[in-house]
Short mmCIF file of C-alpha atoms in Angstrom, two decimals:
data_model
loop_
_atom_site.label_atom_id
_atom_site.label_comp_id
_atom_site.label_asym_id
_atom_site.label_seq_id
_atom_site.Cartn_x
_atom_site.Cartn_y
_atom_site.Cartn_z
CA MET A 866 36.89 7.04 1.90
CA HIS A 867 38.66 7.91 4.86
CA SER A 868 37.42 10.88 6.78
CA SER A 869 40.12 13.81 7.14
CA ARG A 870 41.69 14.70 10.10
CA LYS A 871 39.30 18.32 9.79
CA THR A 872 35.87 16.65 10.26
CA HIS A 873 37.55 13.87 12.72
CA ARG A 874 38.23 15.99 15.05
CA ARG A 875 35.65 16.99 17.99
CA THR A 876 33.38 19.59 17.43
CA SER A 877 30.80 19.07 19.90
CA ARG A 878 30.01 16.68 23.17
CA PRO A 879 27.00 14.47 23.59
CA ALA A 880 24.36 14.90 25.93
CA ASP A 881 24.23 14.07 29.61
CA ILE A 882 25.80 10.69 30.17
CA HIS A 883 26.10 9.07 33.68
CA GLY A 884 28.92 6.70 33.57
CA GLY A 885 28.65 4.19 36.90
CA HIS A 886 28.57 0.41 36.44
CA ARG A 887 27.11 -2.47 38.00
CA VAL A 888 28.71 -5.85 36.66
CA LYS A 889 26.43 -8.43 35.75
CA SER A 890 28.07 -11.64 34.86
CA ARG A 891 31.48 -13.38 35.59
CA THR A 892 33.32 -15.41 33.96
CA ARG A 893 35.55 -18.50 34.93
CA ARG A 894 38.87 -16.62 34.93
CA ILE A 895 37.16 -12.87 35.50
CA VAL A 896 39.20 -9.38 34.88
CA ILE A 897 37.92 -6.63 36.49
CA GLY A 898 39.27 -2.92 35.68
CA GLY A 899 37.23 0.35 35.96
CA GLY A 900 32.98 1.48 38.32
CA VAL A 901 32.96 0.48 42.24
CA LEU A 902 34.44 -2.42 44.45
CA ALA A 903 35.10 -1.89 48.07
CA ILE A 904 37.95 -4.34 49.01
CA ALA A 905 38.51 -5.59 52.07
CA GLY A 906 38.80 -2.36 54.68
CA ALA A 907 40.82 -0.46 51.64
CA ALA A 908 38.73 2.74 49.92
CA THR A 909 36.55 2.66 47.18
CA VAL A 910 38.31 1.38 44.18
CA ALA A 911 37.35 1.74 40.52
CA VAL A 912 36.53 -1.79 38.46
CA SER A 913 35.42 -3.05 35.02
CA LEU A 914 34.75 -6.23 33.68
CA ALA A 915 37.25 -7.34 30.15
CA SER A 916 38.55 -10.71 29.24
CA ALA A 917 40.97 -10.67 26.11
CA SER A 918 40.30 -14.21 26.15
CA GLN A 919 36.50 -14.19 26.26
CA TYR A 920 36.46 -16.01 22.71
CA SER A 921 39.06 -19.30 23.89
CA GLY A 922 38.96 -22.16 25.48
CA SER A 923 42.72 -22.40 26.98
CA ALA A 924 43.54 -22.67 30.47
CA ALA A 925 46.94 -21.78 30.67
CA GLY A 926 48.15 -19.44 33.52
CA ALA A 927 45.41 -18.10 35.70
CA ASP A 928 43.49 -21.16 37.78
CA HIS A 929 39.86 -19.77 39.15
CA ALA A 930 41.08 -16.75 39.69
CA VAL A 931 39.27 -13.42 39.61
CA PHE A 932 41.77 -9.95 38.99
CA VAL A 933 40.24 -6.69 40.08
CA GLN A 934 41.90 -3.40 39.22
CA GLY A 935 42.26 -0.80 42.11
CA ASN A 936 42.73 2.12 39.93
CA GLU A 937 44.68 3.93 43.00
CA LEU A 938 45.77 7.41 41.99
CA ASP A 939 48.68 6.94 44.27
CA GLY A 940 49.96 3.55 43.21
CA ASN A 941 47.84 1.53 41.11
CA THR A 942 47.20 -2.36 42.54
CA ILE A 943 45.67 -5.18 41.41
CA HIS A 944 43.66 -7.48 43.63
CA VAL A 945 43.40 -11.35 43.00
CA PHE A 946 40.78 -13.54 44.32
CA ALA A 947 40.46 -17.30 44.56
CA ARG A 948 37.05 -18.31 42.91
CA GLY A 949 35.35 -21.37 44.46
CA ASP A 950 33.17 -23.67 42.37
CA ASP A 951 30.07 -21.84 44.26
CA GLY A 952 31.30 -18.66 43.01
CA LYS A 953 32.88 -17.24 46.34
CA LEU A 954 35.89 -15.17 46.35
CA SER A 955 38.70 -15.39 48.91
CA PRO A 956 41.44 -12.88 48.60
CA SER A 957 44.72 -14.47 47.11
CA GLY A 958 47.07 -11.25 46.89
CA THR A 959 47.71 -7.49 45.87
CA PHE A 960 50.04 -6.97 43.56
CA ALA A 961 51.66 -3.30 42.77
CA THR A 962 51.36 -2.14 38.87
CA GLY A 963 54.35 -0.17 39.05
CA GLY A 964 52.25 3.03 37.75
CA GLN A 965 49.69 5.32 38.83
CA GLY A 966 45.88 5.38 38.03
CA GLY A 967 43.43 7.85 36.69
CA ASP A 968 40.45 9.74 36.84
CA GLN A 969 38.79 10.97 34.17
CA VAL A 970 37.09 14.77 34.35
CA ASP A 971 33.77 14.86 36.13
CA ALA A 972 33.50 10.94 35.84
CA PRO A 973 30.13 10.07 38.61
CA THR A 974 31.86 6.57 39.25
CA ASP A 975 33.49 4.36 35.99
CA SER A 976 36.81 7.02 36.32
CA LEU A 977 38.50 5.31 33.32
CA ALA A 978 35.00 5.67 31.86
CA SER A 979 36.26 2.84 29.38
CA GLN A 980 35.87 -0.93 28.85
CA GLY A 981 39.26 -3.57 28.50
CA SER A 982 41.33 -1.77 31.24
CA LEU A 983 42.27 -5.01 32.00
CA VAL A 984 43.18 -7.73 29.68
CA TYR A 985 44.10 -11.67 30.86
CA ASP A 986 45.67 -13.21 27.87
CA ASP A 987 45.08 -17.48 27.95
CA ALA A 988 47.25 -17.86 25.54
CA SER A 989 50.51 -15.78 26.85
CA GLY A 990 49.44 -16.38 30.25
CA MET A 991 49.89 -12.41 30.71
CA LEU A 992 47.55 -10.10 32.80
CA LEU A 993 47.90 -6.82 31.32
CA ALA A 994 47.02 -3.62 33.00
CA VAL A 995 46.77 0.33 32.13
CA ASN A 996 48.20 2.87 34.82
CA ALA A 997 46.24 5.84 33.31
CA GLY A 998 47.77 8.25 35.56
CA SER A 999 51.05 7.80 34.45
CA GLY A 1000 50.71 6.85 31.01
CA THR A 1001 51.93 3.01 31.18
CA VAL A 1002 51.10 -0.69 30.68
CA THR A 1003 51.87 -2.83 33.47
CA SER A 1004 52.26 -6.61 32.10
CA PHE A 1005 52.49 -9.79 34.52
CA ARG A 1006 52.75 -13.80 34.29
CA VAL A 1007 49.93 -15.20 35.85
CA GLU A 1008 50.78 -18.57 37.72
CA GLY A 1009 47.35 -19.97 39.33
CA GLN A 1010 46.55 -16.94 41.68
CA GLN A 1011 49.80 -14.94 41.75
CA LEU A 1012 51.31 -12.36 39.59
CA LYS A 1013 55.03 -12.41 38.91
CA ASN A 1014 57.60 -10.20 36.79
CA PRO A 1015 55.36 -7.16 36.92
CA ARG A 1016 56.85 -5.31 33.55
CA VAL A 1017 56.43 -1.18 32.75
CA VAL A 1018 56.40 0.11 29.46
CA ASP A 1019 54.90 3.71 28.19
CA SER A 1020 51.47 3.77 26.54
CA ARG A 1021 53.50 5.99 24.02
CA GLY A 1022 49.90 8.28 24.69
CA LYS A 1023 48.37 9.96 27.09
CA PHE A 1024 45.59 8.37 29.33
CA PRO A 1025 45.61 4.82 28.58
CA ALA A 1026 42.43 3.35 29.26
CA SER A 1027 41.76 -0.10 27.39
CA ILE A 1028 43.29 -2.68 25.82
CA ALA A 1029 42.81 -5.31 22.88
CA VAL A 1030 45.00 -8.65 22.39
CA HIS A 1031 45.16 -11.04 19.21
CA GLY A 1032 47.61 -13.40 18.77
CA THR A 1033 50.84 -12.21 20.28
CA VAL A 1034 49.90 -8.76 19.46
CA ALA A 1035 48.36 -5.87 22.23
CA TYR A 1036 46.80 -2.54 21.25
CA VAL A 1037 46.55 0.11 23.86
CA MET A 1038 44.06 3.09 23.31
CA ASN A 1039 44.81 6.09 24.93
CA ALA A 1040 42.20 8.33 25.53
CA GLY A 1041 43.80 11.62 26.00
CA GLY A 1042 44.82 14.53 24.02
CA GLU A 1043 44.47 13.66 20.06
CA GLY A 1044 43.39 10.02 21.34
CA SER A 1045 46.14 7.11 19.86
CA VAL A 1046 46.50 3.51 19.90
CA GLN A 1047 50.28 1.97 19.76
CA GLY A 1048 50.65 -1.80 19.10
CA PHE A 1049 53.18 -4.13 21.22
CA ARG A 1050 53.97 -7.66 20.62
CA ILE A 1051 53.58 -9.96 23.50
CA THR A 1052 56.53 -11.47 24.89
CA SER A 1053 57.97 -13.23 27.53
CA LYS A 1054 59.89 -10.47 28.44
CA GLY A 1055 56.60 -8.08 28.31
CA LEU A 1056 55.42 -5.71 25.80
CA LYS A 1057 57.28 -4.63 23.18
CA PRO A 1058 56.77 -2.05 21.12
CA LEU A 1059 55.70 -2.55 17.76
CA LYS A 1060 57.36 0.27 15.15
CA GLY A 1061 54.58 2.01 13.00
CA SER A 1062 51.92 0.93 14.53
CA HIS A 1063 50.79 4.32 16.33
CA ARG A 1064 47.65 5.80 14.85
CA SER A 1065 46.14 9.24 16.03
CA LEU A 1066 42.51 9.36 16.57
CA GLY A 1067 42.19 13.18 15.76
CA LEU A 1068 40.30 13.83 19.14
CA ASP A 1069 40.85 17.13 20.76
CA ASN A 1070 40.61 16.53 24.63
CA GLU A 1071 43.06 17.37 27.49
CA ASP A 1072 45.55 14.66 28.44
CA THR A 1073 42.95 14.07 31.39
CA PRO A 1074 39.88 13.93 29.12
CA ARG A 1075 36.33 14.38 30.18
CA PHE A 1076 34.46 10.93 30.84
CA ASP A 1077 31.67 11.82 28.20
CA SER A 1078 33.84 12.60 25.14
CA SER A 1079 36.21 10.41 25.70
CA PRO A 1080 36.92 6.85 23.25
CA GLY A 1081 35.40 4.46 25.18
CA GLU A 1082 37.25 1.00 24.05
CA VAL A 1083 39.69 -0.83 21.46
CA GLU A 1084 38.78 -4.30 20.12
CA PHE A 1085 39.99 -6.97 17.46
CA ALA A 1086 37.48 -8.27 15.66
CA PRO A 1087 37.88 -12.36 16.23
CA ASP A 1088 39.55 -12.88 13.24
CA GLY A 1089 42.19 -10.43 13.94
CA ARG A 1090 41.56 -8.36 10.79
CA ASN A 1091 40.30 -5.41 12.07
CA LEU A 1092 40.79 -3.38 14.87
CA ILE A 1093 37.73 -1.05 16.36
CA VAL A 1094 37.32 1.65 18.23
CA THR A 1095 34.37 3.80 20.22
CA THR A 1096 34.25 7.54 20.26
CA LYS A 1097 31.69 8.87 22.46
CA GLY A 1098 32.05 12.39 21.85
CA ASN A 1099 32.32 11.84 17.80
CA ASN A 1100 29.58 9.33 18.01
CA THR A 1101 31.42 6.92 15.71
CA VAL A 1102 32.52 3.49 15.54
CA GLU A 1103 36.07 3.75 13.74
CA VAL A 1104 38.11 0.69 12.45
CA PHE A 1105 41.51 -0.07 11.40
CA PRO A 1106 41.99 -2.69 8.78
CA MET A 1107 44.70 -4.91 9.79
CA LYS A 1108 48.14 -6.66 8.20
CA ARG A 1109 49.09 -10.16 9.01
CA ASP A 1110 52.46 -8.77 10.80
CA GLY A 1111 49.99 -6.98 13.26
CA LEU A 1112 50.61 -3.57 12.05
CA LEU A 1113 47.71 -1.27 10.60
CA ALA A 1114 46.76 -1.37 6.99
CA VAL A 1115 45.83 2.16 6.96
CA ALA A 1116 46.95 6.04 8.42
CA GLU A 1117 43.57 6.64 9.35
CA PRO A 1118 40.56 5.09 10.75
CA VAL A 1119 37.92 4.00 8.32
CA VAL A 1120 34.96 6.27 10.07
CA ASN A 1121 31.28 5.16 11.13
CA LYS A 1122 28.64 7.01 12.33
CA SER A 1123 27.18 5.16 14.78
CA ALA A 1124 23.98 4.02 14.71
CA GLY A 1125 22.98 5.32 18.18
CA GLY A 1126 24.25 7.96 20.28
CA VAL A 1127 27.16 7.60 22.34
CA PRO A 1128 28.85 4.12 21.53
CA PHE A 1129 30.67 2.84 24.40
CA ALA A 1130 31.36 -1.13 24.42
CA ILE A 1131 31.92 -3.76 21.98
CA SER A 1132 31.29 -7.06 22.17
CA PHE A 1133 31.23 -10.02 18.98
CA ASP A 1134 28.61 -13.31 19.31
CA LYS A 1135 30.40 -16.51 18.96
CA THR A 1136 30.59 -16.95 15.67
CA GLY A 1137 32.78 -13.41 15.85
CA LYS A 1138 30.74 -12.26 12.56
CA ARG A 1139 28.36 -9.54 14.82
CA MET A 1140 29.58 -7.27 16.43
CA LEU A 1141 27.64 -5.51 18.99
CA VAL A 1142 28.13 -1.87 20.50
CA ALA A 1143 26.24 -0.55 23.57
CA GLU A 1144 25.34 3.12 23.17
CA ALA A 1145 25.14 5.05 26.29
CA GLU A 1146 23.05 7.75 25.28
CA LYS A 1147 19.41 5.76 25.19
CA SER A 1148 21.06 3.05 26.82
CA THR A 1149 20.82 0.59 22.89
CA VAL A 1150 22.71 -2.02 21.36
CA THR A 1151 23.01 -2.42 17.67
CA THR A 1152 24.77 -5.15 16.14
CA TYR A 1153 27.03 -4.92 12.95
CA LYS A 1154 28.86 -6.69 10.65
CA VAL A 1155 32.50 -5.55 9.92
CA LYS A 1156 33.33 -5.96 6.47
CA HIS A 1157 36.78 -6.56 5.78
CA ASP A 1158 37.75 -2.72 4.64
CA GLY A 1159 36.57 -1.52 7.34
CA LYS A 1160 33.25 -0.67 6.52
CA LEU A 1161 29.92 -1.28 8.91
CA ARG A 1162 26.75 -2.81 7.70
CA PHE A 1163 23.76 -2.77 9.91
CA PHE A 1164 22.21 -5.70 11.08
CA ASN A 1165 19.64 -3.98 13.22
CA SER A 1166 18.65 -0.53 14.25
CA PRO A 1167 19.60 0.64 18.01
CA CYS A 1168 17.73 -2.02 20.69
CA PRO A 1169 17.19 -1.54 24.36
CA ALA A 1170 20.04 -3.01 26.52
CA ALA A 1171 18.54 -1.42 29.66
CA ARG A 1172 15.73 -0.83 31.55
CA ARG A 1173 16.81 2.40 33.08
CA SER A 1174 20.04 4.54 33.69
CA CYS A 1175 21.99 3.88 30.94
CA ALA A 1176 23.95 0.84 28.94
CA GLY A 1177 27.31 0.80 29.47
CA TRP A 1178 30.08 -2.55 29.29
CA SER A 1179 29.29 -5.69 27.31
CA ALA A 1180 30.62 -8.82 27.41
CA ARG A 1181 29.57 -12.61 25.26
CA ALA A 1182 28.67 -15.15 28.00
CA THR A 1183 30.72 -18.12 27.26
CA SER A 1184 29.29 -21.60 29.18
CA SER A 1185 31.99 -21.01 31.91
CA THR A 1186 29.99 -17.86 32.60
CA ALA A 1187 27.40 -17.13 35.26
CA ALA A 1188 25.13 -13.91 36.04
CA THR A 1189 25.16 -15.23 39.49
CA PRO A 1190 26.25 -18.92 40.93
CA GLU A 1191 22.82 -19.69 40.99
CA THR A 1192 21.55 -19.33 37.25
CA PRO A 1193 23.92 -19.23 34.65
CA PRO A 1194 22.83 -17.95 31.44
CA SER A 1195 22.95 -20.03 27.92
CA PRO A 1196 26.09 -20.33 26.13
CA ASP A 1197 25.43 -17.20 23.70
CA THR A 1198 23.81 -14.38 25.53
CA ALA A 1199 25.17 -11.07 25.30
CA TRP A 1200 25.12 -8.99 28.71
CA THR A 1201 24.95 -5.45 29.42
CA SER A 1202 25.48 -3.50 32.50
CA GLU A 1203 23.91 -0.33 33.38
CA ALA A 1204 25.27 2.63 34.73
CA SER A 1205 23.36 3.60 38.31
CA TRP A 1206 22.95 6.64 40.35
CA PRO A 1207 20.84 7.94 43.27
#
């Protein structure tokens, strides 16, 4: 039975969370969007690791490219780097998104306090980026290490912070206000809103949310049957069963209480049957099975994920992923990053 809107609304905030992140893995085509990175003489910018195509082997569009979202408040940009076979990066260009970056309230390092703010879709060759400060999403056509044809659309909510892609459908998670998810069709002319796809998350944030009470990520199950959202302040993992046409099958999400405190990042193992959720409160990871009806079944209780600080981003390493250029991980390794502070 679905939770009511009344019980779904936030009543409290979690214990103190520290949100800086240190990326620990890289992929052949890396997409970075929400922590901290200094770019060639420019101011420090926000970055995060995410990929809409981590389960795909297609080589369409990008070629040995690394994408970094600057999240600059006065004009968001994407910094593109060429990645050599030895892992070394060299600048290829900087591209304006046509929107503004955002900064969640009291965020110590990770300004967007989310995973999935920048994703590259193998199938379409599109790069999708949130512009949290202007409530928009930008799509680019990727050609090698160049970004072409930027197109900007309204996110249909406040403070867009995460994007999920499956097939020709993308869903954007808006973290501000009541929070919401909004669906789009990926076309050759950019993103087109899906009529009837908008759903509220029933939160109680300001338009620019606090970093510890905003939702953490939106992600598709690999089979496309469910759309999942983590809510840090409510300590829930919320699931929308999907229809075949890309629309959500329910008016409200199936609300599952998180096994660990402050659920944040989502990833799946190589089979697509096990979902790993990184939890920031005690640096733990819990493994679940996502049932077709949106309910979760535990595979294990929360397990320690970080030696110190708090666990943040999580991504599955593929055969082309390496923790460093010298030490590649196994083809089915789940990686989490830590928050760090002085």
